[in-house]
mmCIF file with all atom_site columns, C-alpha atoms in Angstrom:
data_model
loop_
_atom_site.group_PDB
_atom_site.id
_atom_site.type_symbol
_atom_site.label_atom_id
_atom_site.label_alt_id
_atom_site.label_comp_id
_atom_site.label_asym_id
_atom_site.label_entity_id
_atom_site.label_seq_id
_atom_site.pdbx_PDB_ins_code
_atom_site.Cartn_x
_atom_site.Cartn_y
_atom_site.Cartn_z
_atom_site.occupancy
_atom_site.B_iso_or_equiv
_atom_site.pdbx_formal_charge
_atom_site.auth_seq_id
_atom_site.auth_comp_id
_atom_site.auth_asym_id
_atom_site.auth_atom_id
_atom_site.pdbx_PDB_model_num
ATOM 1   C CA . MET A 1 1   ? -11.092 50.252 -36.099 1.00 0.00 ? 738 MET A CA 1
ATOM 2   C CA . PRO A 1 2   ? -9.420  47.563 -33.934 1.00 0.00 ? 739 PRO A CA 1
ATOM 3   C CA . HIS A 1 3   ? -9.847  43.866 -34.694 1.00 0.00 ? 740 HIS A CA 1
ATOM 4   C CA . ARG A 1 4   ? -12.164 42.193 -32.358 1.00 0.00 ? 741 ARG A CA 1
ATOM 5   C CA . TYR A 1 5   ? -12.185 38.585 -31.214 1.00 0.00 ? 742 TYR A CA 1
ATOM 6   C CA . ASP A 1 6   ? -15.575 36.962 -31.882 1.00 0.00 ? 743 ASP A CA 1
ATOM 7   C CA . ALA A 1 7   ? -17.090 36.092 -28.470 1.00 0.00 ? 744 ALA A CA 1
ATOM 8   C CA . ARG A 1 8   ? -18.810 33.058 -30.183 1.00 0.00 ? 745 ARG A CA 1
ATOM 9   C CA . LYS A 1 9   ? -15.323 31.429 -30.417 1.00 0.00 ? 746 LYS A CA 1
ATOM 10  C CA . LEU A 1 10  ? -14.437 31.735 -26.777 1.00 0.00 ? 747 LEU A CA 1
ATOM 11  C CA . ASN A 1 11  ? -13.848 28.013 -26.268 1.00 0.00 ? 748 ASN A CA 1
ATOM 12  C CA . SER A 1 12  ? -11.159 28.165 -29.047 1.00 0.00 ? 749 SER A CA 1
ATOM 13  C CA . LEU A 1 13  ? -9.026  30.068 -26.610 1.00 0.00 ? 750 LEU A CA 1
ATOM 14  C CA . ASP A 1 14  ? -8.290  26.695 -24.868 1.00 0.00 ? 751 ASP A CA 1
ATOM 15  C CA . HIS A 1 15  ? -6.902  25.366 -28.184 1.00 0.00 ? 752 HIS A CA 1
ATOM 16  C CA . PRO A 1 16  ? -4.001  22.885 -27.761 1.00 0.00 ? 753 PRO A CA 1
ATOM 17  C CA . LEU A 1 17  ? -1.791  25.074 -29.968 1.00 0.00 ? 754 LEU A CA 1
ATOM 18  C CA . ARG A 1 18  ? -2.179  28.085 -27.646 1.00 0.00 ? 755 ARG A CA 1
ATOM 19  C CA . ARG A 1 19  ? -1.401  25.849 -24.581 1.00 0.00 ? 756 ARG A CA 1
ATOM 20  C CA . LEU A 1 20  ? 1.789   24.700 -26.516 1.00 0.00 ? 757 LEU A CA 1
ATOM 21  C CA . LEU A 1 21  ? 2.875   28.122 -27.378 1.00 0.00 ? 758 LEU A CA 1
ATOM 22  C CA . MET A 1 22  ? 1.968   29.941 -24.096 1.00 0.00 ? 759 MET A CA 1
ATOM 23  C CA . PRO A 1 23  ? 1.374   27.225 -21.354 1.00 0.00 ? 760 PRO A CA 1
ATOM 24  C CA . ALA A 1 24  ? -0.733  29.049 -18.698 1.00 0.00 ? 761 ALA A CA 1
ATOM 25  C CA . MET A 1 25  ? 1.072   27.909 -15.636 1.00 0.00 ? 762 MET A CA 1
ATOM 26  C CA . ARG A 1 26  ? 4.578   28.561 -17.054 1.00 0.00 ? 763 ARG A CA 1
ATOM 27  C CA . THR A 1 27  ? 3.421   32.041 -18.318 1.00 0.00 ? 764 THR A CA 1
ATOM 28  C CA . LEU A 1 28  ? 1.986   32.978 -14.946 1.00 0.00 ? 765 LEU A CA 1
ATOM 29  C CA . GLU A 1 29  ? 5.233   31.798 -13.269 1.00 0.00 ? 766 GLU A CA 1
ATOM 30  C CA . ARG A 1 30  ? 7.312   33.847 -15.554 1.00 0.00 ? 767 ARG A CA 1
ATOM 31  C CA . LEU A 1 31  ? 5.086   36.915 -14.815 1.00 0.00 ? 768 LEU A CA 1
ATOM 32  C CA . GLY A 1 32  ? 5.889   36.421 -11.180 1.00 0.00 ? 769 GLY A CA 1
ATOM 33  C CA . VAL A 1 33  ? 2.430   35.585 -9.915  1.00 0.00 ? 770 VAL A CA 1
ATOM 34  C CA . GLN A 1 34  ? 2.801   34.711 -6.117  1.00 0.00 ? 771 GLN A CA 1
ATOM 35  C CA . LYS A 1 35  ? 0.710   33.818 -3.170  1.00 0.00 ? 772 LYS A CA 1
ATOM 36  C CA . GLY A 1 36  ? -1.269  36.644 -1.825  1.00 0.00 ? 773 GLY A CA 1
ATOM 37  C CA . ASP A 1 37  ? -1.306  38.638 -5.134  1.00 0.00 ? 774 ASP A CA 1
ATOM 38  C CA . VAL A 1 38  ? -4.346  40.292 -6.412  1.00 0.00 ? 775 VAL A CA 1
ATOM 39  C CA . VAL A 1 39  ? -4.294  39.553 -10.189 1.00 0.00 ? 776 VAL A CA 1
ATOM 40  C CA . ILE A 1 40  ? -6.392  41.363 -12.681 1.00 0.00 ? 777 ILE A CA 1
ATOM 41  C CA . ASP A 1 41  ? -6.848  39.455 -15.924 1.00 0.00 ? 778 ASP A CA 1
ATOM 42  C CA . ILE A 1 42  ? -8.051  42.070 -18.443 1.00 0.00 ? 779 ILE A CA 1
ATOM 43  C CA . GLY A 1 43  ? -9.850  40.387 -21.358 1.00 0.00 ? 780 GLY A CA 1
ATOM 44  C CA . ALA A 1 44  ? -9.933  37.042 -19.576 1.00 0.00 ? 781 ALA A CA 1
ATOM 45  C CA . GLY A 1 45  ? -11.845 35.292 -22.280 1.00 0.00 ? 782 GLY A CA 1
ATOM 46  C CA . SER A 1 46  ? -12.368 31.735 -21.385 1.00 0.00 ? 783 SER A CA 1
ATOM 47  C CA . GLY A 1 47  ? -10.360 32.031 -18.020 1.00 0.00 ? 784 GLY A CA 1
ATOM 48  C CA . TYR A 1 48  ? -7.064  30.701 -19.674 1.00 0.00 ? 785 TYR A CA 1
ATOM 49  C CA . LEU A 1 49  ? -4.950  32.519 -17.219 1.00 0.00 ? 786 LEU A CA 1
ATOM 50  C CA . ALA A 1 50  ? -7.398  33.547 -14.639 1.00 0.00 ? 787 ALA A CA 1
ATOM 51  C CA . LEU A 1 51  ? -8.401  30.095 -13.384 1.00 0.00 ? 788 LEU A CA 1
ATOM 52  C CA . PRO A 1 52  ? -4.810  28.763 -12.943 1.00 0.00 ? 789 PRO A CA 1
ATOM 53  C CA . ALA A 1 53  ? -3.812  32.053 -11.267 1.00 0.00 ? 790 ALA A CA 1
ATOM 54  C CA . CYS A 1 54  ? -6.425  31.393 -8.615  1.00 0.00 ? 791 CYS A CA 1
ATOM 55  C CA . GLY A 1 55  ? -4.421  28.381 -7.447  1.00 0.00 ? 792 GLY A CA 1
ATOM 56  C CA . MET A 1 56  ? -1.162  30.386 -7.493  1.00 0.00 ? 793 MET A CA 1
ATOM 57  C CA . VAL A 1 57  ? -2.376  33.300 -5.424  1.00 0.00 ? 794 VAL A CA 1
ATOM 58  C CA . GLY A 1 58  ? -3.941  31.003 -2.848  1.00 0.00 ? 795 GLY A CA 1
ATOM 59  C CA . GLY A 1 59  ? -6.588  31.860 -0.306  1.00 0.00 ? 796 GLY A CA 1
ATOM 60  C CA . ALA A 1 60  ? -4.897  35.038 0.742   1.00 0.00 ? 797 ALA A CA 1
ATOM 61  C CA . GLY A 1 61  ? -4.980  36.363 -2.944  1.00 0.00 ? 798 GLY A CA 1
ATOM 62  C CA . GLN A 1 62  ? -7.693  37.047 -5.470  1.00 0.00 ? 799 GLN A CA 1
ATOM 63  C CA . VAL A 1 63  ? -8.170  37.021 -9.196  1.00 0.00 ? 800 VAL A CA 1
ATOM 64  C CA . LEU A 1 64  ? -10.365 39.391 -11.002 1.00 0.00 ? 801 LEU A CA 1
ATOM 65  C CA . ALA A 1 65  ? -11.325 38.091 -14.473 1.00 0.00 ? 802 ALA A CA 1
ATOM 66  C CA . VAL A 1 66  ? -12.428 41.157 -16.487 1.00 0.00 ? 803 VAL A CA 1
ATOM 67  C CA . ASP A 1 67  ? -13.994 41.019 -19.830 1.00 0.00 ? 804 ASP A CA 1
ATOM 68  C CA . ILE A 1 68  ? -16.468 43.019 -22.046 1.00 0.00 ? 805 ILE A CA 1
ATOM 69  C CA . ALA A 1 69  ? -18.281 39.895 -23.240 1.00 0.00 ? 806 ALA A CA 1
ATOM 70  C CA . PRO A 1 70  ? -21.112 38.602 -21.037 1.00 0.00 ? 807 PRO A CA 1
ATOM 71  C CA . GLU A 1 71  ? -20.524 35.269 -22.760 1.00 0.00 ? 808 GLU A CA 1
ATOM 72  C CA . ALA A 1 72  ? -16.855 35.240 -21.306 1.00 0.00 ? 809 ALA A CA 1
ATOM 73  C CA . ILE A 1 73  ? -18.067 36.092 -17.885 1.00 0.00 ? 810 ILE A CA 1
ATOM 74  C CA . GLU A 1 74  ? -20.542 33.296 -17.860 1.00 0.00 ? 811 GLU A CA 1
ATOM 75  C CA . ILE A 1 75  ? -17.964 30.722 -19.046 1.00 0.00 ? 812 ILE A CA 1
ATOM 76  C CA . ILE A 1 76  ? -15.502 31.857 -16.382 1.00 0.00 ? 813 ILE A CA 1
ATOM 77  C CA . GLU A 1 77  ? -18.138 31.809 -13.689 1.00 0.00 ? 814 GLU A CA 1
ATOM 78  C CA . HIS A 1 78  ? -19.154 28.349 -14.607 1.00 0.00 ? 815 HIS A CA 1
ATOM 79  C CA . LYS A 1 79  ? -15.595 26.977 -14.741 1.00 0.00 ? 816 LYS A CA 1
ATOM 80  C CA . GLY A 1 80  ? -14.746 28.771 -11.359 1.00 0.00 ? 817 GLY A CA 1
ATOM 81  C CA . LEU A 1 81  ? -17.754 27.163 -9.762  1.00 0.00 ? 818 LEU A CA 1
ATOM 82  C CA . VAL A 1 82  ? -16.912 23.723 -11.035 1.00 0.00 ? 819 VAL A CA 1
ATOM 83  C CA . GLN A 1 83  ? -13.269 24.090 -9.870  1.00 0.00 ? 820 GLN A CA 1
ATOM 84  C CA . GLY A 1 84  ? -14.285 25.547 -6.576  1.00 0.00 ? 821 GLY A CA 1
ATOM 85  C CA . ARG A 1 85  ? -12.399 28.675 -7.076  1.00 0.00 ? 822 ARG A CA 1
ATOM 86  C CA . LYS A 1 86  ? -13.378 30.797 -4.137  1.00 0.00 ? 823 LYS A CA 1
ATOM 87  C CA . ASN A 1 87  ? -10.963 33.561 -4.724  1.00 0.00 ? 824 ASN A CA 1
ATOM 88  C CA . LEU A 1 88  ? -12.221 34.356 -8.251  1.00 0.00 ? 825 LEU A CA 1
ATOM 89  C CA . ARG A 1 89  ? -14.392 37.365 -9.021  1.00 0.00 ? 826 ARG A CA 1
ATOM 90  C CA . THR A 1 90  ? -15.655 38.186 -12.488 1.00 0.00 ? 827 THR A CA 1
ATOM 91  C CA . VAL A 1 91  ? -16.127 41.763 -13.733 1.00 0.00 ? 828 VAL A CA 1
ATOM 92  C CA . LEU A 1 92  ? -18.062 42.836 -16.784 1.00 0.00 ? 829 LEU A CA 1
ATOM 93  C CA . SER A 1 93  ? -16.209 45.908 -17.967 1.00 0.00 ? 830 SER A CA 1
ATOM 94  C CA . THR A 1 94  ? -16.490 48.492 -20.744 1.00 0.00 ? 831 THR A CA 1
ATOM 95  C CA . GLU A 1 95  ? -13.796 48.821 -23.440 1.00 0.00 ? 832 GLU A CA 1
ATOM 96  C CA . ARG A 1 96  ? -12.492 52.056 -21.853 1.00 0.00 ? 833 ARG A CA 1
ATOM 97  C CA . ASP A 1 97  ? -12.523 51.076 -18.164 1.00 0.00 ? 834 ASP A CA 1
ATOM 98  C CA . PRO A 1 98  ? -12.142 47.696 -16.433 1.00 0.00 ? 835 PRO A CA 1
ATOM 99  C CA . GLY A 1 99  ? -14.545 49.118 -13.699 1.00 0.00 ? 836 GLY A CA 1
ATOM 100 C CA . LEU A 1 100 ? -12.173 48.271 -10.750 1.00 0.00 ? 837 LEU A CA 1
ATOM 101 C CA . PRO A 1 101 ? -11.646 50.205 -7.566  1.00 0.00 ? 838 PRO A CA 1
ATOM 102 C CA . ALA A 1 102 ? -8.480  52.268 -7.323  1.00 0.00 ? 839 ALA A CA 1
ATOM 103 C CA . GLY A 1 103 ? -5.308  50.706 -5.840  1.00 0.00 ? 840 GLY A CA 1
ATOM 104 C CA . LEU A 1 104 ? -6.684  47.195 -5.711  1.00 0.00 ? 841 LEU A CA 1
ATOM 105 C CA . GLY A 1 105 ? -4.401  44.925 -7.843  1.00 0.00 ? 842 GLY A CA 1
ATOM 106 C CA . SER A 1 106 ? -0.711  43.897 -7.535  1.00 0.00 ? 843 SER A CA 1
ATOM 107 C CA . LEU A 1 107 ? -0.493  42.542 -11.126 1.00 0.00 ? 844 LEU A CA 1
ATOM 108 C CA . ALA A 1 108 ? -2.633  43.321 -14.182 1.00 0.00 ? 845 ALA A CA 1
ATOM 109 C CA . ILE A 1 109 ? -2.181  40.987 -17.191 1.00 0.00 ? 846 ILE A CA 1
ATOM 110 C CA . MET A 1 110 ? -3.449  41.554 -20.728 1.00 0.00 ? 847 MET A CA 1
ATOM 111 C CA . PHE A 1 111 ? -2.891  38.476 -22.841 1.00 0.00 ? 848 PHE A CA 1
ATOM 112 C CA . THR A 1 112 ? -3.252  39.401 -26.601 1.00 0.00 ? 849 THR A CA 1
ATOM 113 C CA . VAL A 1 113 ? -5.876  41.851 -25.839 1.00 0.00 ? 850 VAL A CA 1
ATOM 114 C CA . LEU A 1 114 ? -4.625  45.476 -26.076 1.00 0.00 ? 851 LEU A CA 1
ATOM 115 C CA . HIS A 1 115 ? -4.641  45.342 -29.904 1.00 0.00 ? 852 HIS A CA 1
ATOM 116 C CA . GLU A 1 116 ? -8.413  44.961 -29.759 1.00 0.00 ? 853 GLU A CA 1
ATOM 117 C CA . VAL A 1 117 ? -8.962  48.040 -27.596 1.00 0.00 ? 854 VAL A CA 1
ATOM 118 C CA . GLU A 1 118 ? -9.891  51.215 -29.560 1.00 0.00 ? 855 GLU A CA 1
ATOM 119 C CA . ASP A 1 119 ? -8.735  53.736 -26.933 1.00 0.00 ? 856 ASP A CA 1
ATOM 120 C CA . LYS A 1 120 ? -5.635  51.979 -25.618 1.00 0.00 ? 857 LYS A CA 1
ATOM 121 C CA . ALA A 1 121 ? -4.538  55.137 -23.625 1.00 0.00 ? 858 ALA A CA 1
ATOM 122 C CA . ALA A 1 122 ? -7.731  55.316 -21.692 1.00 0.00 ? 859 ALA A CA 1
ATOM 123 C CA . MET A 1 123 ? -7.715  51.647 -20.907 1.00 0.00 ? 860 MET A CA 1
ATOM 124 C CA . LEU A 1 124 ? -4.011  51.803 -19.708 1.00 0.00 ? 861 LEU A CA 1
ATOM 125 C CA . ARG A 1 125 ? -4.775  54.775 -17.536 1.00 0.00 ? 862 ARG A CA 1
ATOM 126 C CA . ALA A 1 126 ? -7.665  52.947 -16.037 1.00 0.00 ? 863 ALA A CA 1
ATOM 127 C CA . ILE A 1 127 ? -5.586  49.841 -15.348 1.00 0.00 ? 864 ILE A CA 1
ATOM 128 C CA . HIS A 1 128 ? -2.821  52.118 -13.849 1.00 0.00 ? 865 HIS A CA 1
ATOM 129 C CA . ALA A 1 129 ? -5.361  53.543 -11.422 1.00 0.00 ? 866 ALA A CA 1
ATOM 130 C CA . SER A 1 130 ? -6.608  50.058 -10.466 1.00 0.00 ? 867 SER A CA 1
ATOM 131 C CA . LEU A 1 131 ? -3.097  48.986 -9.412  1.00 0.00 ? 868 LEU A CA 1
ATOM 132 C CA . ARG A 1 132 ? -1.447  49.683 -6.052  1.00 0.00 ? 869 ARG A CA 1
ATOM 133 C CA . LYS A 1 133 ? 1.732   51.711 -5.886  1.00 0.00 ? 870 LYS A CA 1
ATOM 134 C CA . GLY A 1 134 ? 4.476   49.393 -7.203  1.00 0.00 ? 871 GLY A CA 1
ATOM 135 C CA . GLY A 1 135 ? 1.970   47.079 -8.885  1.00 0.00 ? 872 GLY A CA 1
ATOM 136 C CA . ARG A 1 136 ? 2.847   45.699 -12.134 1.00 0.00 ? 873 ARG A CA 1
ATOM 137 C CA . ILE A 1 137 ? 1.446   45.328 -15.678 1.00 0.00 ? 874 ILE A CA 1
ATOM 138 C CA . ALA A 1 138 ? 2.267   42.553 -18.041 1.00 0.00 ? 875 ALA A CA 1
ATOM 139 C CA . ILE A 1 139 ? 1.022   42.720 -21.621 1.00 0.00 ? 876 ILE A CA 1
ATOM 140 C CA . VAL A 1 140 ? 1.483   39.994 -24.132 1.00 0.00 ? 877 VAL A CA 1
ATOM 141 C CA . GLU A 1 141 ? 1.040   40.968 -27.741 1.00 0.00 ? 878 GLU A CA 1
ATOM 142 C CA . PHE A 1 142 ? 1.750   39.548 -31.133 1.00 0.00 ? 879 PHE A CA 1
ATOM 143 C CA . ARG A 1 143 ? 5.158   40.275 -32.698 1.00 0.00 ? 880 ARG A CA 1
ATOM 144 C CA . GLY A 1 144 ? 3.781   39.495 -36.109 1.00 0.00 ? 881 GLY A CA 1
ATOM 145 C CA . ALA A 1 145 ? 0.916   37.771 -37.790 1.00 0.00 ? 882 ALA A CA 1
ATOM 146 C CA . LEU A 1 146 ? 1.814   34.251 -38.767 1.00 0.00 ? 883 LEU A CA 1
ATOM 147 C CA . PHE A 1 147 ? -0.803  31.518 -39.405 1.00 0.00 ? 884 PHE A CA 1
ATOM 148 C CA . PHE A 1 148 ? -3.201  32.877 -36.832 1.00 0.00 ? 885 PHE A CA 1
ATOM 149 C CA . GLY A 1 149 ? -3.878  36.097 -34.897 1.00 0.00 ? 886 GLY A CA 1
ATOM 150 C CA . PRO A 1 150 ? -4.959  39.554 -35.784 1.00 0.00 ? 887 PRO A CA 1
ATOM 151 C CA . PRO A 1 151 ? -4.229  41.310 -39.062 1.00 0.00 ? 888 PRO A CA 1
ATOM 152 C CA . ARG A 1 152 ? -0.868  43.088 -39.149 1.00 0.00 ? 889 ARG A CA 1
ATOM 153 C CA . SER A 1 153 ? -2.547  46.472 -39.519 1.00 0.00 ? 890 SER A CA 1
ATOM 154 C CA . VAL A 1 154 ? -3.654  46.257 -35.708 1.00 0.00 ? 891 VAL A CA 1
ATOM 155 C CA . LEU A 1 155 ? -0.415  45.007 -34.195 1.00 0.00 ? 892 LEU A CA 1
ATOM 156 C CA . ILE A 1 156 ? 1.236   47.336 -31.642 1.00 0.00 ? 893 ILE A CA 1
ATOM 157 C CA . ALA A 1 157 ? 4.863   48.160 -32.451 1.00 0.00 ? 894 ALA A CA 1
ATOM 158 C CA . LYS A 1 158 ? 7.190   47.832 -29.478 1.00 0.00 ? 895 LYS A CA 1
ATOM 159 C CA . ASP A 1 159 ? 7.982   51.601 -29.611 1.00 0.00 ? 896 ASP A CA 1
ATOM 160 C CA . ALA A 1 160 ? 4.328   52.430 -29.577 1.00 0.00 ? 897 ALA A CA 1
ATOM 161 C CA . MET A 1 161 ? 3.725   50.100 -26.640 1.00 0.00 ? 898 MET A CA 1
ATOM 162 C CA . LEU A 1 162 ? 6.481   51.798 -24.704 1.00 0.00 ? 899 LEU A CA 1
ATOM 163 C CA . SER A 1 163 ? 4.953   55.191 -25.431 1.00 0.00 ? 900 SER A CA 1
ATOM 164 C CA . LEU A 1 164 ? 1.516   54.091 -24.340 1.00 0.00 ? 901 LEU A CA 1
ATOM 165 C CA . LEU A 1 165 ? 2.711   52.777 -21.037 1.00 0.00 ? 902 LEU A CA 1
ATOM 166 C CA . ALA A 1 166 ? 4.558   55.851 -20.273 1.00 0.00 ? 903 ALA A CA 1
ATOM 167 C CA . GLU A 1 167 ? 1.644   58.221 -21.208 1.00 0.00 ? 904 GLU A CA 1
ATOM 168 C CA . ALA A 1 168 ? -0.511  56.068 -18.866 1.00 0.00 ? 905 ALA A CA 1
ATOM 169 C CA . GLY A 1 169 ? 1.854   56.701 -15.933 1.00 0.00 ? 906 GLY A CA 1
ATOM 170 C CA . PHE A 1 170 ? 3.780   53.413 -15.910 1.00 0.00 ? 907 PHE A CA 1
ATOM 171 C CA . HIS A 1 171 ? 7.594   53.454 -15.337 1.00 0.00 ? 908 HIS A CA 1
ATOM 172 C CA . ASP A 1 172 ? 10.482  50.987 -15.689 1.00 0.00 ? 909 ASP A CA 1
ATOM 173 C CA . ALA A 1 173 ? 8.812   49.647 -18.804 1.00 0.00 ? 910 ALA A CA 1
ATOM 174 C CA . ALA A 1 174 ? 10.699  46.795 -20.702 1.00 0.00 ? 911 ALA A CA 1
ATOM 175 C CA . ILE A 1 175 ? 9.928   44.632 -23.819 1.00 0.00 ? 912 ILE A CA 1
ATOM 176 C CA . ARG A 1 176 ? 11.209  41.116 -24.209 1.00 0.00 ? 913 ARG A CA 1
ATOM 177 C CA . PRO A 1 177 ? 10.497  38.699 -26.914 1.00 0.00 ? 914 PRO A CA 1
ATOM 178 C CA . ARG A 1 178 ? 8.538   35.636 -25.613 1.00 0.00 ? 915 ARG A CA 1
ATOM 179 C CA . ASN A 1 179 ? 8.761   33.438 -28.726 1.00 0.00 ? 916 ASN A CA 1
ATOM 180 C CA . ALA A 1 180 ? 8.484   33.697 -32.406 1.00 0.00 ? 917 ALA A CA 1
ATOM 181 C CA . MET A 1 181 ? 4.911   35.022 -32.164 1.00 0.00 ? 918 MET A CA 1
ATOM 182 C CA . PHE A 1 182 ? 4.720   37.096 -29.024 1.00 0.00 ? 919 PHE A CA 1
ATOM 183 C CA . TYR A 1 183 ? 6.477   39.787 -26.972 1.00 0.00 ? 920 TYR A CA 1
ATOM 184 C CA . LEU A 1 184 ? 6.050   40.757 -23.347 1.00 0.00 ? 921 LEU A CA 1
ATOM 185 C CA . ALA A 1 185 ? 5.759   44.271 -22.177 1.00 0.00 ? 922 ALA A CA 1
ATOM 186 C CA . THR A 1 186 ? 6.106   44.917 -18.528 1.00 0.00 ? 923 THR A CA 1
ATOM 187 C CA . ALA A 1 187 ? 6.042   48.021 -16.352 1.00 0.00 ? 924 ALA A CA 1
ATOM 188 C CA . LYS A 1 188 ? 5.387   49.274 -12.772 1.00 0.00 ? 925 LYS A CA 1
ATOM 189 C CA . ALA A 1 189 ? 2.592   51.650 -11.537 1.00 0.00 ? 926 ALA A CA 1
#
């Protein structure tokens, strides 16, 4: 059984330590978010990456904030409304399927989410289908449990991550360390 984030703690996703370890704007820049992109943020939580991505993709782009928790969707919709994010769309998903049309996205992001998904292969296949040809996926996962994060038993080893991506149809997969706590896996659809 995967470790699940408690939706009652969604506001803790904006914690100052998280902002220090993985600043949202710098993270999005490193992922190559550009004007006109259609960014799909799977497991968007409190909108930590989805909301700043709206500004980066501009009016010609779109950000889809996808989450299984209705509480997360409500928080993101409220923040989006307050911030005037007209290019933000929220999607209440299931754990196996983000519920997106085929070939829509140019970049899918999963920020410390995949370890929580029970059927990782099914989710990655569905994400692959939601990306246009040449679209990219970027997955940030824990390298090891330090003083916060999920239990070690649910962490995804780098070799396992590469296998999951290949089985879902992705190619050109690569893994790079991000910092002492996280690694970044990238691949193309």
